[in-house]
Coordinates of C-alpha atoms in Angstrom, one line a residue:
Chain A
M14 CA 10.7 -9.7 -3.1
M15 CA 7.7 -9.9 -0.8
T16 CA 6.8 -12.7 1.6
G17 CA 4.1 -15.0 0.4
S18 CA 0.6 -13.4 0.2
D19 CA -0.8 -16.1 2.5
E20 CA 1.6 -15.3 5.3
I21 CA 0.9 -11.7 4.8
T22 CA -3.0 -12.4 5.2
R23 CA -2.4 -14.5 8.4
L24 CA -0.1 -11.8 9.9
R25 CA -2.7 -9.1 9.1
E26 CA -5.4 -11.2 10.7
A27 CA -3.4 -11.8 13.7
F28 CA -2.4 -8.1 14.0
S29 CA -6.0 -7.1 14.1
A30 CA -7.2 -9.8 16.3
C31 CA -6.3 -8.6 19.6
D32 CA -8.3 -5.3 19.6
A33 CA -11.4 -7.0 21.0
S34 CA -10.8 -5.9 24.5
A35 CA -7.3 -4.3 24.2
A36 CA -7.1 -1.4 26.4
A37 CA -5.8 1.9 24.8
A38 CA -2.1 2.3 25.2
G39 CA -2.4 5.7 26.6
N40 CA -1.6 9.1 25.0
C41 CA -4.1 8.0 22.1
P42 CA -4.3 10.7 19.4
P43 CA -7.8 12.1 18.8
A44 CA -9.9 10.6 16.2
E45 CA -9.5 13.7 14.0
K46 CA -5.8 13.2 13.8
I47 CA -6.1 9.6 12.9
W48 CA -8.3 10.5 10.1
E49 CA -6.0 13.3 9.0
A50 CA -2.9 11.1 9.1
L51 CA -4.7 8.5 7.0
R52 CA -5.8 11.0 4.4
G53 CA -2.3 12.4 4.1
E54 CA -3.3 15.7 5.6
L55 CA -0.5 15.9 8.1
P56 CA 3.1 16.5 7.6
P57 CA 5.0 13.3 7.1
D58 CA 6.6 13.5 10.6
Q59 CA 3.1 13.7 12.3
V60 CA 1.9 11.0 10.3
R61 CA 4.8 8.8 11.5
E62 CA 4.0 9.5 15.1
V63 CA 0.6 8.4 14.7
V64 CA 1.5 5.2 12.9
D65 CA 4.1 4.6 15.5
H66 CA 1.5 4.8 18.1
T67 CA -0.8 2.3 16.4
S68 CA 2.0 -0.2 16.0
G69 CA 1.6 -0.6 19.7
C70 CA -2.0 0.5 20.6
A71 CA -4.4 -2.2 19.3
S72 CA -7.3 0.3 19.9
C73 CA -5.9 3.0 17.8
A74 CA -4.8 0.5 15.2
A75 CA -8.3 -0.5 14.9
D76 CA -9.4 3.1 14.7
W77 CA -6.9 3.6 11.9
R78 CA -8.6 0.5 10.0
L79 CA -12.0 1.9 10.4
A80 CA -10.9 5.2 8.8
H81 CA -9.2 3.2 6.0
A82 CA -12.4 1.0 5.5
L83 CA -14.6 4.1 5.4
E84 CA -12.4 5.8 2.8
K85 CA -12.3 2.8 0.7
Q86 CA -16.1 2.5 0.9
S87 CA -16.4 6.2 -0.1
G88 CA -14.6 5.4 -3.4
D89 CA -11.9 7.9 -2.7
A90 CA -8.3 6.7 -3.1
I91 CA -6.2 7.5 -0.1
A92 CA -5.5 11.1 -0.6
V93 CA -2.1 11.6 -2.0
P94 CA -0.3 13.4 0.7
E95 CA 0.2 17.0 0.1
A96 CA 4.0 16.7 0.4
A97 CA 4.2 14.1 -2.2
A98 CA 1.8 15.9 -4.6
V99 CA 4.0 19.0 -4.2
R100 CA 7.1 17.1 -4.9
R101 CA 5.6 15.7 -7.9
A102 CA 4.6 19.3 -9.2
R103 CA 8.3 20.3 -8.5
F104 CA 9.4 17.3 -10.4
R105 CA 7.5 18.3 -13.4
T106 CA 9.1 21.8 -13.5
L107 CA 12.6 20.3 -13.1
Q108 CA 12.0 17.6 -15.6
P109 CA 14.2 19.1 -18.6
W110 CA 17.1 19.6 -16.2
L111 CA 16.6 16.2 -14.7
A112 CA 16.4 14.6 -18.2
A113 CA 19.7 15.9 -19.0
A114 CA 21.2 14.8 -15.6
A115 CA 19.6 11.4 -16.0
A116 CA 21.1 11.1 -19.4
V117 CA 24.6 11.7 -18.0
A118 CA 24.0 9.4 -15.1
V119 CA 22.9 6.5 -17.4
I120 CA 26.1 6.8 -19.4
V121 CA 28.1 6.8 -16.1
V122 CA 26.1 3.8 -14.8
G123 CA 26.5 2.0 -18.0
V124 CA 30.2 2.3 -17.9
R125 CA 30.5 1.2 -14.3
W126 CA 27.9 -1.6 -14.6
S127 CA 30.0 -3.1 -17.5
E128 CA 33.0 -2.9 -15.2
W129 CA 31.4 -4.9 -12.3
G130 CA 29.5 -7.9 -13.8
V131 CA 29.6 -10.1 -16.8
P132 CA 28.9 -7.9 -19.8
G133 CA 25.5 -8.3 -21.1
Q134 CA 24.3 -10.3 -18.1
E135 CA 21.6 -8.9 -15.7
P136 CA 22.5 -9.2 -12.1
V137 CA 20.7 -11.7 -10.3
L138 CA 19.1 -10.9 -7.1
R139 CA 19.4 -13.7 -4.6
D140 CA 16.9 -14.6 -1.8
G141 CA 18.6 -14.1 1.4
T142 CA 17.7 -17.6 2.8
E143 CA 20.0 -19.1 0.0
Q144 CA 22.8 -16.9 0.9
T145 CA 23.5 -17.8 4.7
A146 CA 27.2 -18.4 3.7
M147 CA 27.3 -15.0 2.0
A148 CA 25.4 -13.2 4.8
I149 CA 26.6 -9.6 5.6
R150 CA 26.9 -9.2 9.3
S151 CA 28.0 -6.3 11.4
L152 CA 31.2 -6.7 13.5
I153 CA 30.4 -3.6 15.6
P154 CA 28.4 -4.5 18.9
E155 CA 25.3 -2.5 19.0
E156 CA 26.0 -1.3 22.5
Q157 CA 29.5 -0.1 21.6
A158 CA 29.6 3.7 20.9
L159 CA 31.7 5.1 18.1
S160 CA 33.7 8.3 18.3
R161 CA 32.9 10.8 15.6
Q162 CA 36.6 11.2 14.9
H163 CA 36.9 7.6 14.1
C164 CA 33.5 6.1 13.3
L165 CA 34.7 2.9 11.7
L166 CA 31.9 0.5 10.4
R167 CA 33.0 -3.1 9.9
W168 CA 31.1 -6.2 8.6
S169 CA 31.7 -9.7 7.5
G170 CA 30.8 -10.7 4.1
P171 CA 31.7 -12.7 0.9
E172 CA 35.1 -12.4 -0.4
D173 CA 36.1 -10.6 -3.6
A174 CA 32.9 -8.5 -3.5
Y175 CA 32.3 -4.9 -4.1
Y176 CA 30.5 -3.3 -1.3
R177 CA 27.9 -0.4 -1.1
I178 CA 27.2 1.2 2.2
E179 CA 24.6 3.6 3.2
V180 CA 24.5 5.4 6.6
S181 CA 21.5 7.4 7.8
T182 CA 19.7 8.6 10.9
E183 CA 16.7 7.0 12.3
Q184 CA 14.7 9.6 10.3
L185 CA 16.3 8.2 7.2
E186 CA 18.3 11.3 6.5
I187 CA 21.3 10.2 4.7
I188 CA 24.7 10.8 6.4
A189 CA 26.9 9.1 4.0
T190 CA 27.0 6.6 1.2
E191 CA 30.0 4.8 -0.6
Q192 CA 30.2 2.3 -3.2
D193 CA 32.7 0.2 -4.9
L194 CA 34.4 -0.7 -1.6
R195 CA 36.8 -3.6 -1.8
T196 CA 37.3 -3.7 2.0
R197 CA 34.8 -4.6 4.5
E198 CA 35.0 -1.4 6.5
Y199 CA 34.0 2.1 6.0
L200 CA 35.2 5.2 7.8
V201 CA 32.3 7.6 8.1
P202 CA 33.6 11.1 7.4
E203 CA 34.0 13.2 10.6
S204 CA 32.6 16.2 8.6
S205 CA 29.4 14.3 7.8
L206 CA 28.9 13.6 11.5
A207 CA 29.6 17.2 12.7
R208 CA 26.0 18.2 12.9
Y209 CA 24.5 15.4 14.8
P210 CA 24.7 15.4 18.7
N211 CA 26.2 12.8 20.7
A212 CA 24.2 9.6 21.2
T213 CA 22.8 9.9 17.7
K214 CA 21.8 6.5 16.5
L215 CA 23.1 5.6 12.9
L216 CA 21.5 3.1 10.7
W217 CA 23.7 1.5 8.2
L218 CA 23.2 -1.1 5.6
V219 CA 25.6 -2.9 3.2
D220 CA 24.9 -4.5 0.0
A221 CA 27.4 -6.6 -2.1
V222 CA 28.1 -7.3 -5.7
L223 CA 29.7 -10.6 -6.2
P224 CA 32.2 -11.2 -9.1
D225 CA 29.6 -13.1 -11.2
G226 CA 27.4 -10.0 -11.0
S227 CA 25.0 -11.3 -8.4
R228 CA 24.0 -9.2 -5.4
V229 CA 23.6 -9.8 -1.8
D230 CA 21.3 -7.1 -0.7
D231 CA 19.3 -8.6 2.1
S232 CA 21.5 -7.7 5.0
M233 CA 19.8 -6.4 8.2
T234 CA 19.9 -2.7 8.8
F235 CA 22.6 -2.3 11.6
V236 CA 22.6 0.2 14.3
A237 CA 25.5 2.0 15.7
V238 CA 25.7 5.0 18.2
L239 CA 27.9 8.0 18.3
E240 CA 29.4 8.4 21.6
Chain B
M18 CA -36.2 7.8 10.6
D19 CA -36.4 9.3 14.0
Q20 CA -38.2 12.4 14.8
D21 CA -35.3 14.7 14.6
D22 CA -34.6 13.4 11.1
A23 CA -38.3 13.9 10.0
Q24 CA -38.2 17.5 11.3
H25 CA -35.0 18.2 9.5
H26 CA -36.4 16.4 6.3
S27 CA -39.6 18.5 6.1
G28 CA -38.0 21.8 6.5
R29 CA -35.0 21.3 4.0
A30 CA -34.7 23.0 0.7
R31 CA -34.0 20.7 -2.4
G32 CA -30.3 20.3 -3.1
P33 CA -27.1 21.1 -1.1
G34 CA -26.8 24.3 0.4
P35 CA -25.4 25.9 3.6
S36 CA -25.5 23.2 6.2
R37 CA -27.8 21.1 4.0
V38 CA -26.4 17.9 2.8
P39 CA -28.7 15.8 0.5
E40 CA -30.6 13.1 2.3
D41 CA -29.0 10.6 0.0
D42 CA -25.5 11.5 1.3
Y43 CA -26.6 10.9 4.7
A44 CA -28.2 7.5 3.9
Q45 CA -25.0 6.5 1.9
L46 CA -22.7 7.7 5.0
R47 CA -24.9 5.8 7.5
A48 CA -24.7 2.6 5.3
D49 CA -21.0 3.1 4.9
L50 CA -20.5 3.6 8.6
V51 CA -22.4 0.5 9.5
R52 CA -20.4 -1.6 7.0
A53 CA -17.0 -0.3 8.2
V54 CA -17.8 -0.7 11.9
A55 CA -19.1 -4.2 11.3
R56 CA -16.1 -5.1 9.3
V57 CA -13.4 -3.7 11.7
C58 CA -14.9 -3.9 15.1
P59 CA -14.4 -7.2 17.0
P60 CA -17.2 -9.8 16.9
R61 CA -18.4 -8.9 20.3
M62 CA -19.3 -5.4 19.0
N63 CA -20.9 -6.5 15.7
D64 CA -24.3 -6.5 17.0
Q65 CA -23.8 -3.1 18.3
A66 CA -22.6 -1.6 15.0
E67 CA -26.0 -0.2 14.1
D68 CA -26.5 1.2 17.7
I69 CA -23.0 2.8 17.5
V70 CA -23.6 4.4 14.2
Q71 CA -27.1 5.7 15.2
V72 CA -25.8 7.3 18.4
A73 CA -23.0 8.8 16.4
L74 CA -25.3 10.1 13.7
M75 CA -27.5 11.6 16.2
R76 CA -24.7 13.4 17.9
L77 CA -23.7 14.6 14.3
M78 CA -27.1 15.9 13.9
E79 CA -27.0 17.9 17.0
I80 CA -23.7 19.4 16.0
R81 CA -25.2 20.6 12.6
R82 CA -28.3 21.9 14.3
K83 CA -26.0 24.1 16.5
N84 CA -24.2 25.3 13.6
E85 CA -27.1 25.9 11.3
G86 CA -26.5 28.8 9.2
K87 CA -23.0 29.2 10.5
A88 CA -21.0 26.8 8.6
E89 CA -21.2 24.8 5.3
F90 CA -20.9 21.0 5.7
S91 CA -19.3 19.5 2.7
A92 CA -19.7 15.8 2.4
L93 CA -16.1 15.4 3.1
Y94 CA -16.3 17.4 6.4
L95 CA -19.5 15.2 7.1
R96 CA -17.6 12.0 6.6
K97 CA -14.8 13.2 8.9
A98 CA -17.1 14.3 11.5
A99 CA -19.2 11.1 11.4
Y100 CA -15.9 9.1 11.7
S101 CA -14.9 11.2 14.9
V102 CA -18.0 10.6 16.7
V103 CA -18.1 6.9 15.8
I104 CA -14.7 6.5 17.2
D105 CA -15.7 8.5 20.4
E106 CA -18.7 6.1 20.8
I107 CA -16.5 3.1 20.2
R108 CA -13.9 4.3 22.7
R109 CA -16.5 4.9 25.3
L110 CA -17.8 1.3 24.8
R111 CA -14.3 0.0 25.0
R112 CA -13.7 1.8 28.3
R113 CA -16.9 0.0 29.6
Q114 CA -15.6 -3.2 28.4
E115 CA -12.4 -2.8 30.5
V116 CA -14.5 -3.3 33.7
P117 CA -13.5 -6.6 35.2
L118 CA -16.0 -9.4 34.5
D119 CA -17.4 -10.6 37.7
D120 CA -20.7 -11.5 39.4
E121 CA -21.7 -7.8 39.5
H122 CA -21.9 -7.7 35.9
P123 CA -24.1 -10.4 34.7
E124 CA -24.3 -8.9 31.2
A125 CA -20.7 -10.0 30.6
E126 CA -20.6 -12.7 28.0
P127 CA -19.5 -16.0 29.3
A128 CA -16.6 -17.5 27.7
A129 CA -18.3 -20.6 26.7
E130 CA -20.6 -18.6 24.4
I131 CA -17.7 -17.0 22.3
P132 CA -17.4 -19.0 19.2
D133 CA -14.2 -20.9 19.1
P134 CA -12.6 -19.2 22.2
E135 CA -9.4 -21.1 21.8
R136 CA -8.9 -19.8 18.2
Q137 CA -9.5 -16.2 19.4
S138 CA -7.2 -16.7 22.2
S139 CA -4.4 -18.0 19.9
G140 CA -5.1 -15.0 17.5
R141 CA -4.8 -12.4 20.3
E142 CA -1.5 -14.1 21.4
I143 CA 0.0 -13.9 18.0
G144 CA -1.1 -10.4 17.8
A145 CA 0.3 -9.5 21.1
A146 CA 3.5 -11.3 19.9
I147 CA 3.5 -9.2 16.7
R148 CA 3.1 -6.0 18.6
D149 CA 6.1 -6.8 20.8
C150 CA 8.1 -7.7 17.9
L151 CA 7.2 -4.4 16.1
G152 CA 8.4 -2.6 19.2
R153 CA 11.8 -4.1 18.7
L154 CA 12.2 -3.1 15.0
I155 CA 14.2 0.1 14.3
R156 CA 11.6 2.9 13.7
P157 CA 11.6 3.1 10.0
R158 CA 11.0 -0.6 9.5
R159 CA 8.4 -0.5 12.3
L160 CA 6.3 2.2 10.5
A161 CA 6.5 0.6 7.2
V162 CA 5.6 -3.0 8.5
T163 CA 2.8 -1.5 10.7
L164 CA 1.0 0.2 7.7
H165 CA 1.5 -2.9 5.5
L166 CA 0.0 -5.1 8.2
Q167 CA -2.9 -2.5 8.4
G168 CA -3.7 -3.4 4.8
H169 CA -1.7 -0.6 2.9
S170 CA 0.0 -1.3 -0.4
V171 CA 3.7 -0.4 -0.5
T172 CA 3.0 2.6 -2.7
E173 CA 0.5 3.9 0.0
V174 CA 3.2 3.2 2.7
A175 CA 5.5 5.4 0.7
G176 CA 3.1 8.1 0.2
L177 CA 1.7 8.2 3.8
L178 CA 5.4 8.3 5.3
G179 CA 6.8 10.6 2.7
W180 CA 9.4 8.0 1.4
S181 CA 10.2 7.1 -2.1
P182 CA 8.6 3.9 -3.3
K183 CA 12.0 2.1 -3.4
R184 CA 12.8 2.9 0.1
A185 CA 9.4 1.9 1.3
D186 CA 9.7 -1.4 -0.4
N187 CA 13.0 -1.9 1.1
L188 CA 11.8 -1.2 4.5
V189 CA 8.6 -3.3 4.3
Y190 CA 10.6 -6.2 2.9
R191 CA 13.5 -6.0 5.5
G192 CA 10.9 -5.1 8.3
L193 CA 8.9 -8.3 7.5
A194 CA 12.1 -10.2 7.6
D195 CA 12.9 -8.9 11.0
L196 CA 9.4 -9.7 12.2
R197 CA 9.5 -13.1 11.0
G198 CA 12.9 -13.6 12.8
C199 CA 11.4 -12.2 16.0
L200 CA 8.3 -14.5 15.8
D201 CA 10.5 -17.6 15.1
A202 CA 12.6 -16.7 18.1
K203 CA 9.3 -16.6 20.1
G204 CA 8.3 -20.0 18.8
I205 CA 5.3 -18.4 17.2
R206 CA 3.8 -20.3 14.2
R207 CA 2.3 -18.4 11.5

């Protein structure tokens, strides 16, 4: 699923190449904050702020890499963020219940899966470059604001496919999902949008399952705006 | 070992105690810092790595002396403090290097002495293009790809940003695809 490792290496080298004399972007976080973010000692939203800053500030990106290098040399794995550790602890206590729920889910998914694809055949994930004819594209101009009373998302895509759509905020909070759509449009329920202010950006992505069981799941994530 | 270190060394008790980190830890920390600084900092700063670390550790010693008996310095705290003072020192040097290079600054390195200046320039251009393209990605993908370009695995990306591994994988994958598209549009060869 990943790009070639050579390309990743070259991109990484280039990304770190311009910090030689790069001026700081301004509003740089203190060194302690970079350290704490790297070690997972900050809440995720603060980590994201620091990372977002490093995406545009070559100096702070270098500072991040220095912390990373130092931690690697100390032999410590990057500390598992507290939130993730807590989630795992909670998961362990919920496991009996989740196991039961998972068993039910497996039965349900198994039934649905046999309805979708050729029985007994694993769905084939296709590389997006081979699927230009099957590409899923938004039919909503990004600058067009959508009313919450009629937030209709439309896209183009392969014929006779079942579609799955996921709508979220920029913070990846899921707003709505729907699957097994036969039409290439989805009306986001008004009730799902009620709590979000005007001008909220909606991220939405669409996957498709073709009649032969293969999937088209490489669409861009599209952006829409609530008016 | 400088005088301050010698004085500290002669008066310390054996074994760690309040404000007393074993000398081996310091030596290891120093070595780790020098290696990390030399690896991460640009070539222009490489020959300054030892000096940067030395200045930083001296400042750290001063901080410890001021807090003698008041606080217990764990190895982890020491590492964090050392990192902070090293970054402060590097930032100070960066600000100095932002001064325009002209006849008033004869210590400035002539371009002709920089090894392969054309390649360095090309690398910087691509790096700048990458940053510009990152700025155009939607935020979740930008965060994921930034960390991936910084050397983090997808699992680490997920853990750092508080996402599921599947989500992180999806965002890194799609973010890299967006990045490639943007670089292609700029005519950047990778």
